[in-house]
GROMACS .gro file of C-alpha atoms in nm:
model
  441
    1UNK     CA    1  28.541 -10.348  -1.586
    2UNK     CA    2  28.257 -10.541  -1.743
    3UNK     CA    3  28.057 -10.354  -1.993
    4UNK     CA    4  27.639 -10.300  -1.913
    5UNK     CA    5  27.627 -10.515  -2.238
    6UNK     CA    6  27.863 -10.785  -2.116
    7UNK     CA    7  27.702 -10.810  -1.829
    8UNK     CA    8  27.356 -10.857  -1.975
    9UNK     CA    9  27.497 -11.137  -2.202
   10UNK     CA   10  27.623 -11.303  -1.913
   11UNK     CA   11  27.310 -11.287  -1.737
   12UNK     CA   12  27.109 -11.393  -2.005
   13UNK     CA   13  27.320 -11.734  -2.122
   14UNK     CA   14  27.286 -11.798  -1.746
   15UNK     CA   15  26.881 -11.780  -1.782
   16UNK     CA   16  26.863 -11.900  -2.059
   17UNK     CA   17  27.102 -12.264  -1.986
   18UNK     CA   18  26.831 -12.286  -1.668
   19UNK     CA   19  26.476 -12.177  -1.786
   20UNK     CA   20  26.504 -12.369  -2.170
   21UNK     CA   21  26.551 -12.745  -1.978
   22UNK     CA   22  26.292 -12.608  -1.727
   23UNK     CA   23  26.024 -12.520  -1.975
   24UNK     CA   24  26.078 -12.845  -2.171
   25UNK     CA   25  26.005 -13.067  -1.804
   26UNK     CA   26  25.716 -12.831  -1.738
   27UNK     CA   27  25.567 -12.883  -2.046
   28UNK     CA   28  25.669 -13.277  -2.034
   29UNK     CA   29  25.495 -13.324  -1.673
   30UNK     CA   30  25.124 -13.249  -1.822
   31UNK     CA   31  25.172 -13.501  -2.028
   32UNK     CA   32  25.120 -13.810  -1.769
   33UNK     CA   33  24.772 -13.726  -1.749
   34UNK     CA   34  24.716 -13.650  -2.102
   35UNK     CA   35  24.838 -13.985  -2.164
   36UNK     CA   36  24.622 -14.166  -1.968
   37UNK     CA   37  24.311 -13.945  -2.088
   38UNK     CA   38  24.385 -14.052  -2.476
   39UNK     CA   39  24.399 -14.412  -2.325
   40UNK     CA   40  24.131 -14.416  -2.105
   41UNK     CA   41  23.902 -14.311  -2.309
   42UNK     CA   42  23.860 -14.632  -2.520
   43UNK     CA   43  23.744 -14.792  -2.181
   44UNK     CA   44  23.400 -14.519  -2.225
   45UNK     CA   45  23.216 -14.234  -2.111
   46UNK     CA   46  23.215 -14.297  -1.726
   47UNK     CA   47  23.600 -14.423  -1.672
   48UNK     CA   48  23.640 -14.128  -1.826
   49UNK     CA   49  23.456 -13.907  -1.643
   50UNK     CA   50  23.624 -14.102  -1.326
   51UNK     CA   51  23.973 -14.034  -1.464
   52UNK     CA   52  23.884 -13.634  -1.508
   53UNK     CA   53  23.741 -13.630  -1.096
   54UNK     CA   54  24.020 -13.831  -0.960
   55UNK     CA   55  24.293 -13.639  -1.195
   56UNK     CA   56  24.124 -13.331  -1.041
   57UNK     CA   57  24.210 -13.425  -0.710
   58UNK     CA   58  24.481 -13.508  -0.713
   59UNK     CA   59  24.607 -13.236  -0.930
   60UNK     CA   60  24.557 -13.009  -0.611
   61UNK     CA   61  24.689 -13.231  -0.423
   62UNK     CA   62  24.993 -13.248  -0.527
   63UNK     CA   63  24.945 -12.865  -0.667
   64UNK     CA   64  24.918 -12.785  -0.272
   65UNK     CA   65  25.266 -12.942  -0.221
   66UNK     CA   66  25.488 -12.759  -0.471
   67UNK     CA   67  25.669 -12.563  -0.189
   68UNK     CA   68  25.893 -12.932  -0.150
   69UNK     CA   69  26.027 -12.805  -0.515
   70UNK     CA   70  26.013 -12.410  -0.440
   71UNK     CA   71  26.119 -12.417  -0.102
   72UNK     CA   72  26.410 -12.678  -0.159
   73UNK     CA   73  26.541 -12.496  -0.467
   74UNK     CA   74  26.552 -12.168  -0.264
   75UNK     CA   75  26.745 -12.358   0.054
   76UNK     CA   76  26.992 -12.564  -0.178
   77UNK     CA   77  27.092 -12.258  -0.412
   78UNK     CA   78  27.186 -12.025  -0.115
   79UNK     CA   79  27.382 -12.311   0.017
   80UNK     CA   80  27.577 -12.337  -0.342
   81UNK     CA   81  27.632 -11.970  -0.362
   82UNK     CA   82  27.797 -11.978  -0.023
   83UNK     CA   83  27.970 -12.295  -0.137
   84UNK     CA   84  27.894 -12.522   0.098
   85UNK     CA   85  27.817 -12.795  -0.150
   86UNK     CA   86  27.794 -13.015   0.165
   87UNK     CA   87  27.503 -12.815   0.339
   88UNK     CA   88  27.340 -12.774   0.026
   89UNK     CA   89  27.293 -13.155  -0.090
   90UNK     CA   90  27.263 -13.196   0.268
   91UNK     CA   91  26.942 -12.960   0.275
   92UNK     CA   92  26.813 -13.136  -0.019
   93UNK     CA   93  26.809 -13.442   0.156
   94UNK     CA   94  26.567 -13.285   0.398
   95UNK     CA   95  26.331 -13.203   0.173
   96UNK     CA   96  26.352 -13.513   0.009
   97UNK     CA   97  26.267 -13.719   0.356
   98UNK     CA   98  26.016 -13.452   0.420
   99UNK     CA   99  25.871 -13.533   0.111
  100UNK     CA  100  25.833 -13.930   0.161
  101UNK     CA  101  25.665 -13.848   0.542
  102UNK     CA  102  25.413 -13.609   0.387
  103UNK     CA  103  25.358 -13.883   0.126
  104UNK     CA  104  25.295 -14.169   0.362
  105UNK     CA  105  25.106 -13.955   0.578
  106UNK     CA  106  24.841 -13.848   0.287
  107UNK     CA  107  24.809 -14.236   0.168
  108UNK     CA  108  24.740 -14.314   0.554
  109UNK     CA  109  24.483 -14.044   0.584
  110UNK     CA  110  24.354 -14.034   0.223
  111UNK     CA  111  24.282 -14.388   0.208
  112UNK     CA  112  23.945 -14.382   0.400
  113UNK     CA  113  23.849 -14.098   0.251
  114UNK     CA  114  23.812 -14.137  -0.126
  115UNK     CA  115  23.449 -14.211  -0.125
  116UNK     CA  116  23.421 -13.841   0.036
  117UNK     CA  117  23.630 -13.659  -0.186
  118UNK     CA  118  23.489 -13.811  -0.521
  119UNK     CA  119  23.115 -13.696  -0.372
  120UNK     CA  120  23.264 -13.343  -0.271
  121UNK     CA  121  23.388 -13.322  -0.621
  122UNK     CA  122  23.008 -13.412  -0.752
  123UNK     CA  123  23.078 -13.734  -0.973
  124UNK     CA  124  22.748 -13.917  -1.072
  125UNK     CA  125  22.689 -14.243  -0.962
  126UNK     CA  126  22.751 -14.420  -1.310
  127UNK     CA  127  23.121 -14.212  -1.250
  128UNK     CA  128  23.240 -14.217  -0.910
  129UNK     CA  129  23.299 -14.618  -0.886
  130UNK     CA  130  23.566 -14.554  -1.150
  131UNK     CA  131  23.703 -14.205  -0.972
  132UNK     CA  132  23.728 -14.399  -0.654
  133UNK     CA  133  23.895 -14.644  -0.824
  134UNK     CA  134  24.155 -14.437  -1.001
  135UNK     CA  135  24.186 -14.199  -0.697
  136UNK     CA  136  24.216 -14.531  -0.428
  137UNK     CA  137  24.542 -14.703  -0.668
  138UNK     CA  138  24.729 -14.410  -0.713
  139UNK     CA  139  24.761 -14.285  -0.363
  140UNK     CA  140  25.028 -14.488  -0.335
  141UNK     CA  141  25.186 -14.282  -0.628
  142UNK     CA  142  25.196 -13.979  -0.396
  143UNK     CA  143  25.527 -14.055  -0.225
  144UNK     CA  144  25.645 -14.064  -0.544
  145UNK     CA  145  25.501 -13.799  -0.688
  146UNK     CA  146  25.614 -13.583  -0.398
  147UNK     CA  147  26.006 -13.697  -0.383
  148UNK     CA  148  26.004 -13.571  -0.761
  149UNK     CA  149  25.876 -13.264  -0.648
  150UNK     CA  150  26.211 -13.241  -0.398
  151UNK     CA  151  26.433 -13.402  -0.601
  152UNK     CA  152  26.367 -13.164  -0.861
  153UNK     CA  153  26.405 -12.870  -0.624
  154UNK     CA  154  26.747 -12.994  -0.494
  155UNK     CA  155  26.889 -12.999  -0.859
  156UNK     CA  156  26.767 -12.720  -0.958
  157UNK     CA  157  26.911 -12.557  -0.656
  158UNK     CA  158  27.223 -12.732  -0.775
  159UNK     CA  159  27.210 -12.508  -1.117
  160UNK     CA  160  27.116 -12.832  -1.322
  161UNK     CA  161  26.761 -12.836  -1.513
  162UNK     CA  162  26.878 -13.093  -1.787
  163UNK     CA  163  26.852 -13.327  -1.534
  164UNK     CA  164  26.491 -13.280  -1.458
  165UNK     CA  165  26.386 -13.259  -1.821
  166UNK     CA  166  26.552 -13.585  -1.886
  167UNK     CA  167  26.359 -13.811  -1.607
  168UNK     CA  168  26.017 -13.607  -1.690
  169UNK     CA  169  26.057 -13.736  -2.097
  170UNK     CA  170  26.159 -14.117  -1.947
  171UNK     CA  171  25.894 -14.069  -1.643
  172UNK     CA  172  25.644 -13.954  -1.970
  173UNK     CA  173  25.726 -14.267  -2.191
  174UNK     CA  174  25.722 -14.547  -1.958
  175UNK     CA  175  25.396 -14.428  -1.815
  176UNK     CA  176  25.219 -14.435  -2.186
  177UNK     CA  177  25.399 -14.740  -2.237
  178UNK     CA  178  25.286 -14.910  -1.901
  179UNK     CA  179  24.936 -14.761  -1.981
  180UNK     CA  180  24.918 -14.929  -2.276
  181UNK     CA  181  24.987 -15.271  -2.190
  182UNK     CA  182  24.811 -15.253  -1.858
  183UNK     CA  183  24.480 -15.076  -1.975
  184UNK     CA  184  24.485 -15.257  -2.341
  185UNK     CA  185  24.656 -15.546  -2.335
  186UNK     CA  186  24.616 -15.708  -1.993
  187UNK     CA  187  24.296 -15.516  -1.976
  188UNK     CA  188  24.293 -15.407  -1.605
  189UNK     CA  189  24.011 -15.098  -1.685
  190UNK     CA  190  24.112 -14.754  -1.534
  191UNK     CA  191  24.302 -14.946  -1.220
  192UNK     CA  192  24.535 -15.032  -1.463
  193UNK     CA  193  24.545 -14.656  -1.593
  194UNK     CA  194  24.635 -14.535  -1.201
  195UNK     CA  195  24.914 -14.856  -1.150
  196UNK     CA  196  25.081 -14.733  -1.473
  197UNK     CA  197  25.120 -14.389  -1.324
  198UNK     CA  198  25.180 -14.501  -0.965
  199UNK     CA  199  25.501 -14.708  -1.134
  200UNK     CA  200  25.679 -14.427  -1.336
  201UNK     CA  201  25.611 -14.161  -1.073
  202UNK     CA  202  25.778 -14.433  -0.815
  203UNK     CA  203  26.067 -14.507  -1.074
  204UNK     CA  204  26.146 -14.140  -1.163
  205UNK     CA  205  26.163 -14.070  -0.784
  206UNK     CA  206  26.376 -14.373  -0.739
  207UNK     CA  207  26.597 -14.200  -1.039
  208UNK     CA  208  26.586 -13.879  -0.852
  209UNK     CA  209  26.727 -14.064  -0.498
  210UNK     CA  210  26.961 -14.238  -0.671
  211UNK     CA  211  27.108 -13.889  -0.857
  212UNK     CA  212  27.109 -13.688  -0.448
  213UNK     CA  213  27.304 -14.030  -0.353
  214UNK     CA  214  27.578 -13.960  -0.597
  215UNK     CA  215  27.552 -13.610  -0.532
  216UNK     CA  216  27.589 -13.710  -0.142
  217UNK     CA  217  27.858 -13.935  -0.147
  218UNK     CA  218  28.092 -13.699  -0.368
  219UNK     CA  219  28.040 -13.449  -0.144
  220UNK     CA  220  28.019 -13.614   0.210
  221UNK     CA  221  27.689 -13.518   0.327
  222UNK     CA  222  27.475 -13.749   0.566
  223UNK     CA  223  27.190 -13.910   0.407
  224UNK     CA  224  27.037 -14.028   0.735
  225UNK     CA  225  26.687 -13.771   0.804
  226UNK     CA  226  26.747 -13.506   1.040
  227UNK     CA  227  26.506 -13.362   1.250
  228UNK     CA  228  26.636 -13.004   1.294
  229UNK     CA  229  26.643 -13.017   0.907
  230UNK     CA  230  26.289 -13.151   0.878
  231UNK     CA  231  26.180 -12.829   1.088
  232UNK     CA  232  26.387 -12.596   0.854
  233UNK     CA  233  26.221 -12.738   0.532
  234UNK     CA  234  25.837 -12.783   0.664
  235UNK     CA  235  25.879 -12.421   0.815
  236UNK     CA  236  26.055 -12.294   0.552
  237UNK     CA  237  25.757 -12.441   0.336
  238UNK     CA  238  25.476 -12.272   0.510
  239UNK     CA  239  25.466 -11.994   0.345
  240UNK     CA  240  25.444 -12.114   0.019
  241UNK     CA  241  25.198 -12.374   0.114
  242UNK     CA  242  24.954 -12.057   0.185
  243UNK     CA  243  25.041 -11.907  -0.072
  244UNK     CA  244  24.994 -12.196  -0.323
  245UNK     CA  245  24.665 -12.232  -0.150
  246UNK     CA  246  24.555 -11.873  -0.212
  247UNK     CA  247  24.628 -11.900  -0.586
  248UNK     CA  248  24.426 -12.254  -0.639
  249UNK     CA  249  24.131 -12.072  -0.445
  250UNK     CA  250  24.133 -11.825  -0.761
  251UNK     CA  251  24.120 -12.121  -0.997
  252UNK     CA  252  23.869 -12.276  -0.870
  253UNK     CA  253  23.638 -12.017  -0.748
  254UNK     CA  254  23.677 -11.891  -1.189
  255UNK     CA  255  23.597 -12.216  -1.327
  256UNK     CA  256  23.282 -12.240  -1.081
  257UNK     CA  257  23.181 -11.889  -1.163
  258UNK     CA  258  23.222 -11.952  -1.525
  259UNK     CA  259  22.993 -12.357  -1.517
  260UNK     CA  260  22.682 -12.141  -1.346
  261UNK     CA  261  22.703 -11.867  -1.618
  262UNK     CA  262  22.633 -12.145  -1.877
  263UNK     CA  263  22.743 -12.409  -2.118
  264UNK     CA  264  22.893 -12.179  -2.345
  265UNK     CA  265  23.065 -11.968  -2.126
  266UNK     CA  266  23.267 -12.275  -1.946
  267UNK     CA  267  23.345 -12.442  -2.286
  268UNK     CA  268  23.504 -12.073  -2.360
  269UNK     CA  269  23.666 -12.074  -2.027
  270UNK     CA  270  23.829 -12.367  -2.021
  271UNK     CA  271  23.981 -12.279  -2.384
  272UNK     CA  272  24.116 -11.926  -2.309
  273UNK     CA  273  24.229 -12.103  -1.967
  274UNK     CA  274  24.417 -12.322  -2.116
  275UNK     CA  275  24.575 -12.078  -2.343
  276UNK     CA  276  24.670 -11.895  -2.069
  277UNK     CA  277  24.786 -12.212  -1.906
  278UNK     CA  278  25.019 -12.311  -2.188
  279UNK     CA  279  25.210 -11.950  -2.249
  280UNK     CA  280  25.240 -11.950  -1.832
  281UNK     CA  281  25.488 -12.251  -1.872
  282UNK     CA  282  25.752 -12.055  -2.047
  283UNK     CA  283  25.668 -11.777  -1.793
  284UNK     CA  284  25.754 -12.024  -1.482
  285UNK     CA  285  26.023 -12.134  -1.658
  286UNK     CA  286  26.235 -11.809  -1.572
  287UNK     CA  287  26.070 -11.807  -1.270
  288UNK     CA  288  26.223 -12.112  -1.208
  289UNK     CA  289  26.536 -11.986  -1.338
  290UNK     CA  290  26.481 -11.669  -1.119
  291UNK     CA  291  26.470 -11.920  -0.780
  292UNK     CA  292  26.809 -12.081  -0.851
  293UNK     CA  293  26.976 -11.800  -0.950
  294UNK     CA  294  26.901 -11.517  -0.691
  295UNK     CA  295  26.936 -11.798  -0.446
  296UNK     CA  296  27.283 -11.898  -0.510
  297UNK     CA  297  27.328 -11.491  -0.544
  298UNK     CA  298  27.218 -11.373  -0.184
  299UNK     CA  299  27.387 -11.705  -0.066
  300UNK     CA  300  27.709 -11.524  -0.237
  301UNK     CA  301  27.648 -11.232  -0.025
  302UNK     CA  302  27.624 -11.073  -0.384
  303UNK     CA  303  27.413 -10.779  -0.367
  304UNK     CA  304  27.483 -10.620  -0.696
  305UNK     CA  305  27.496 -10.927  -0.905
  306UNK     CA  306  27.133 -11.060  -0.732
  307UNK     CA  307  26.969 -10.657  -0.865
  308UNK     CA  308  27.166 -10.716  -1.196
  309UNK     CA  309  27.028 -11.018  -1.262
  310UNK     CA  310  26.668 -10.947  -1.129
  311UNK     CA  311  26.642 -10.633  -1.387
  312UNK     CA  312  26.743 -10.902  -1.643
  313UNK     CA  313  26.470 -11.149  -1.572
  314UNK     CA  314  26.230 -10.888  -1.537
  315UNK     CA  315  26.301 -10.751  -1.860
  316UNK     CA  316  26.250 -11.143  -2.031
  317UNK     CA  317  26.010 -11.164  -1.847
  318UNK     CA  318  25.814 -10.828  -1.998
  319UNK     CA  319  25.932 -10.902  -2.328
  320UNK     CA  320  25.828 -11.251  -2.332
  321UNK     CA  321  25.508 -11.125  -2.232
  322UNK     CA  322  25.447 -10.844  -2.519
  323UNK     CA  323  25.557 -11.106  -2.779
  324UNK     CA  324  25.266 -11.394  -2.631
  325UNK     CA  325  25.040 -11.105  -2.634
  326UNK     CA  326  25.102 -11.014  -3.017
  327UNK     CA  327  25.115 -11.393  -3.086
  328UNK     CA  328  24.773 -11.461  -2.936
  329UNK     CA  329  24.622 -11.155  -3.098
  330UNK     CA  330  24.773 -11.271  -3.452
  331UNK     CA  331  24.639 -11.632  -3.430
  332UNK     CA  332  24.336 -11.481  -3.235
  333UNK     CA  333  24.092 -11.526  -3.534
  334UNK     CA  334  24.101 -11.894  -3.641
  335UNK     CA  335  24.208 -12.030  -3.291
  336UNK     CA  336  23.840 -12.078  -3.192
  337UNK     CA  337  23.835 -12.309  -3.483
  338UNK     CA  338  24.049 -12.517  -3.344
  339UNK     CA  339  23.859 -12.611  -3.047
  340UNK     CA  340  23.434 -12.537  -3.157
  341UNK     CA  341  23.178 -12.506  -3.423
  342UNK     CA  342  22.967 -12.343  -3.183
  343UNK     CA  343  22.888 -11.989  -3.255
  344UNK     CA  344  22.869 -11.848  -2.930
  345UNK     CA  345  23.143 -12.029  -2.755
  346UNK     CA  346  23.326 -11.885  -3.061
  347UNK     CA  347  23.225 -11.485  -2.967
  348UNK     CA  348  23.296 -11.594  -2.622
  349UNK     CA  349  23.628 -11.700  -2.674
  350UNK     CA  350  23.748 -11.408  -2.907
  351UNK     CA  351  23.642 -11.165  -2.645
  352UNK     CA  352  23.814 -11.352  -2.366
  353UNK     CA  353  24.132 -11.389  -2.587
  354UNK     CA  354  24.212 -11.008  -2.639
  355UNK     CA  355  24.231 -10.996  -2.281
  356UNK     CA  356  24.436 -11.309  -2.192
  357UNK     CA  357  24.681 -11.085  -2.461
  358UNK     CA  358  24.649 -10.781  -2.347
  359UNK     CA  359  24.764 -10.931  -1.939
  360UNK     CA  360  25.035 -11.148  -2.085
  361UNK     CA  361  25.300 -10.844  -1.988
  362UNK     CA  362  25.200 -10.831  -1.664
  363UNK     CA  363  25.199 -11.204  -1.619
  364UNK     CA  364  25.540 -11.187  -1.740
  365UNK     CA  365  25.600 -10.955  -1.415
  366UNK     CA  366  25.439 -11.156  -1.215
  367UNK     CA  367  25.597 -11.497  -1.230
  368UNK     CA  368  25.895 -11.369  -1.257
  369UNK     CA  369  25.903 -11.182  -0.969
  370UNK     CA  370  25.733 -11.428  -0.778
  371UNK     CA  371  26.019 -11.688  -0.877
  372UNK     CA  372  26.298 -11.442  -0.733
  373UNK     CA  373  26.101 -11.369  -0.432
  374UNK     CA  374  26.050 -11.745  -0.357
  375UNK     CA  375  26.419 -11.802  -0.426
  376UNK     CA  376  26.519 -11.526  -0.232
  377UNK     CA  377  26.301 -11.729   0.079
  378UNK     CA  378  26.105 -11.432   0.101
  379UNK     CA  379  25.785 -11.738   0.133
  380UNK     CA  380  25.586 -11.524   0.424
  381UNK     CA  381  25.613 -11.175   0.213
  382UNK     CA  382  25.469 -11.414  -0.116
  383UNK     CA  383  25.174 -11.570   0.114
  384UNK     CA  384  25.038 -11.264   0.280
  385UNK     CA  385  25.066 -11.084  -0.061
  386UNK     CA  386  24.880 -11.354  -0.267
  387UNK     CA  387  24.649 -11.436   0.005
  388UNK     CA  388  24.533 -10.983  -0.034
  389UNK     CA  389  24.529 -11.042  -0.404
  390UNK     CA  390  24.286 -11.329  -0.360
  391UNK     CA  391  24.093 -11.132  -0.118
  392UNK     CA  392  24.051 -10.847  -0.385
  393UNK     CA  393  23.962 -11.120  -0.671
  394UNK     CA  394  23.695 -11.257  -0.479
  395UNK     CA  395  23.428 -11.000  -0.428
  396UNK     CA  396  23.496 -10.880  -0.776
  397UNK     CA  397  23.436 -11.168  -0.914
  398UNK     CA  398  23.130 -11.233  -0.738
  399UNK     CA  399  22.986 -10.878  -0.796
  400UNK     CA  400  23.058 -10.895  -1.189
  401UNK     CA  401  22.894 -11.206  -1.229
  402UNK     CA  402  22.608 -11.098  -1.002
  403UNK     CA  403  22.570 -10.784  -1.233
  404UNK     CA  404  22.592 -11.028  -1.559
  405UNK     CA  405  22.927 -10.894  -1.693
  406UNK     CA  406  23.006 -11.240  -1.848
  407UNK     CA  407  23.265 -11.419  -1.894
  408UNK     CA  408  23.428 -11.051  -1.966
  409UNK     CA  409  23.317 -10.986  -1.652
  410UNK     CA  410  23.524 -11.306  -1.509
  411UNK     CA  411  23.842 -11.223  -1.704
  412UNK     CA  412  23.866 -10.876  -1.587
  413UNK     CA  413  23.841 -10.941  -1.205
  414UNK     CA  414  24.149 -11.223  -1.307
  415UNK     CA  415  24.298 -10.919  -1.446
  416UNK     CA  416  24.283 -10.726  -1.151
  417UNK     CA  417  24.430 -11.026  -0.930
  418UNK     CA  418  24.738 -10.990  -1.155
  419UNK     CA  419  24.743 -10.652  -1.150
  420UNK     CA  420  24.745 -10.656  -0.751
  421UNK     CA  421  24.982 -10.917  -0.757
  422UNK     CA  422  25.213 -10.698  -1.010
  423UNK     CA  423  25.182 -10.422  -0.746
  424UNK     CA  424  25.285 -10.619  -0.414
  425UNK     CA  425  25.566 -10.796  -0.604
  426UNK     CA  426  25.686 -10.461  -0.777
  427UNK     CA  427  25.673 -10.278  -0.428
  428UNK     CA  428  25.886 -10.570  -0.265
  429UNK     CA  429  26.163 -10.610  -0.505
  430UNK     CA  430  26.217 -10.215  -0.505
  431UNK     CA  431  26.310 -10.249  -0.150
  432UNK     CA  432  26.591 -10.428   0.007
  433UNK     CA  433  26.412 -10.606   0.296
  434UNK     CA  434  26.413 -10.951   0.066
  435UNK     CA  435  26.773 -10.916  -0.025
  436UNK     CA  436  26.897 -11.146   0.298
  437UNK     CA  437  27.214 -11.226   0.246
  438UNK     CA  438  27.365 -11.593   0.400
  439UNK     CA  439  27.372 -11.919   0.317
  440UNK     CA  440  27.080 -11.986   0.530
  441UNK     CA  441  26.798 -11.682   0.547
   0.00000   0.00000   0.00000
């Protein structure tokens, strides 16, 4: 018999070979963006105040649609555990098609109303031409944009995260490269900025269909879209769709709470948020781990191996948490540096940052166990859960900031959303009600 030790080394080589590629394509996605922001910028002020309201957009926008990732990762892995290779690139393909009729739908309907979303986001008049602009081009990116999200799901749920990480870095470099000779050598403003994206989102999707192709033909599965598996995949979706929803509703209702405190205190925010922001990559990247593995698990009909290797990811999970937390505390007094020379932003921003460390351990909790639970397909557990969470954060957060707690005062009430999140995950996974077996749930 396998030793506790053994077994843990197993475990962990398996998390490991899945969550290291994972992190490096999480961190690698930002980076389109970021690009075009460093690029952009030469063009002035406004384009780039257009850039940051259209970016903004469509960052929930496509934020909204990660269940075609989640959702298809959870499906394909339970078909590979069950070893049905077959079903499972078969599956994929569904979400994939799903994925390019949700993306032609939202260029259809979003089309007409760009003027309406750059005024709901409040752009001035010297900015919204550009946002509208920006916003109007790369629309027709969303397709794209939305087959990576599935393709990405269906190899994951295949075991494979190099793959991923590989088109993100090309995806990466031919959009900075296309930016450059658009916006700054053909000099087609912030349009040219959007067309650069639209083309290597479009090309890494075309990258991903050609990969499910291979994967389809080796295996025999149908490539044609199915309707019964268009139903699976958008149902199977909901659930993370509301609870997706729930969790943007906490980011933006915190950075609106924190722009009517003040200048100061939203220059902090956004700091310590992005802080927070950067550490919950690695997080999510054993989450992500945590949706391929206990998916091809429970599609094994594995019951021991899928609580073996939860404990596991739960305990990286802690422990990467407790080591971010001592990290931020240990770099906690010259970080401000890095980012003001205002005093008070400064004080802000040292208070917030003890307790962005001090939650990193639950955090650590949290995604995790949200990645198993979404693997597992346990989607309508996860959105009326993070949807009670949200409830609780609300009122809190509106009551401290009524009171004049601060940006403290903000932090806190996020605290208690992760705490109640910590709870309802903690109090799920105990049970046995999410461990369906199958290779369909």
């Amino acid at each position: 018999m396998s030793t506790p030790r053994r077994l843990a080394s197993a475990h962990d080589r398996e998390i490991l070979r899945l969550a290291v590629p994972a992190f490096g394509a999480l961190v690698a996605e930002p980076l389109f963006l970021l690009s075009d922001t460093a690029i952009v910028g030469h063009l002035g002020t406004a384009p780039l105040g257009g850039l940051g309201v259209a970016g903004q957009a469509l960052s929930t926008l496509v934020y909204l649609c990660v269940f075609l990732a989640y959702g298809t990762t959870a499906g394909v892995a339970r078909q590979v555990g069950a070893g049905d290779l077959r079903a499972a690139v078969r599956q994929g393909i569904d979400g994939m098609w799903l994925a390019l009729a949700i993306g032609a739908a939202l260029i259809v309907v979003g089309l007409p109303l760009v003027p309406s979303v750059v005024e709901a986001f409040g752009a001035s008049p010297d900015v919204a031409p550009y946002a509208e602009t920006y916003l109007r081009v790369s629309l027709f990116g969303i397709p794209g944009m939305l087959i990576v999200l599935a393709g990405t799901g269906v190899l994951r749920g295949l075991q494979d995260t190099r793959t991923p990480l590989i088109v993100a870095i090309g995806g990466f470099s031919l959009n900075l490269l296309l930016n450059v000779v658009f916006v700054l050598v053909l000099e087609w403003g912030i349009a040219g900025s959007a067309w650069g994206t639209v083309v290597a989102q479009t090309a890494s999707a075309a990258v991903y269909v050609v990969v499910v192709l291979r994967a389809a033909r080796r295996y025999g599965a149908p490539v044609r879209p199915d309707m019964d598996g268009l139903r699976t995949s958008a149902t199977a979706g909901f659930g993370l769709l509301v609870r997706t929803a729930a969790l943007r509703i906490v980011l933006i209702v915190g950075t609106s709470i924190a722009a009517r405190m003040g200048d100061e205190e939203i220059a902090a925010y956004q700091v310590g948020f992005q802080v927070w922001t950067l550490l919950v990559f690695a997080l999510d990247a054993i989450a992500i781990a945590g949706q391929a593995i206990t998916g091809r698990y429970l599609g094994a009909s594995d019951l021991a191996g899928t609580r073996a290797v939860t404990r596991r990811m739960v305990w990286w999970g802690v422990v990467c948490g407790v080591v971010f937390g001592l990290a931020i505390l240990a770099v906690r007094p010259w970080l401000p540096d890095l980012f003001t020379s205002d005093g008070d932003v400064r004080d802000l921003l040292l208070a917030s940052l003890l307790i962005v460390a001090v939650l990193q351990p639950v955090a650590g909790v949290v995604f995790v166990l949200d990645g198993i639970l979404i693997g597992a397909g346990d989607g309508a557990y996860l959105a009326v859960t993070t949807f009670v969470a949200t409830v609780v954060f609300l009122p809190v957060a509106v009551v401290l900031y009524r009171v004049d707690a601060g940006l403290t005062g903000l932090w806190a009430a996020i605290g208690l959303w992760m705490l109640t999140r910590m709870l309802t995950l903690a109090l799920r996974a105990r049970g046995d009600r999410w461990m369906v077996t199958g290779a369909v749930r």
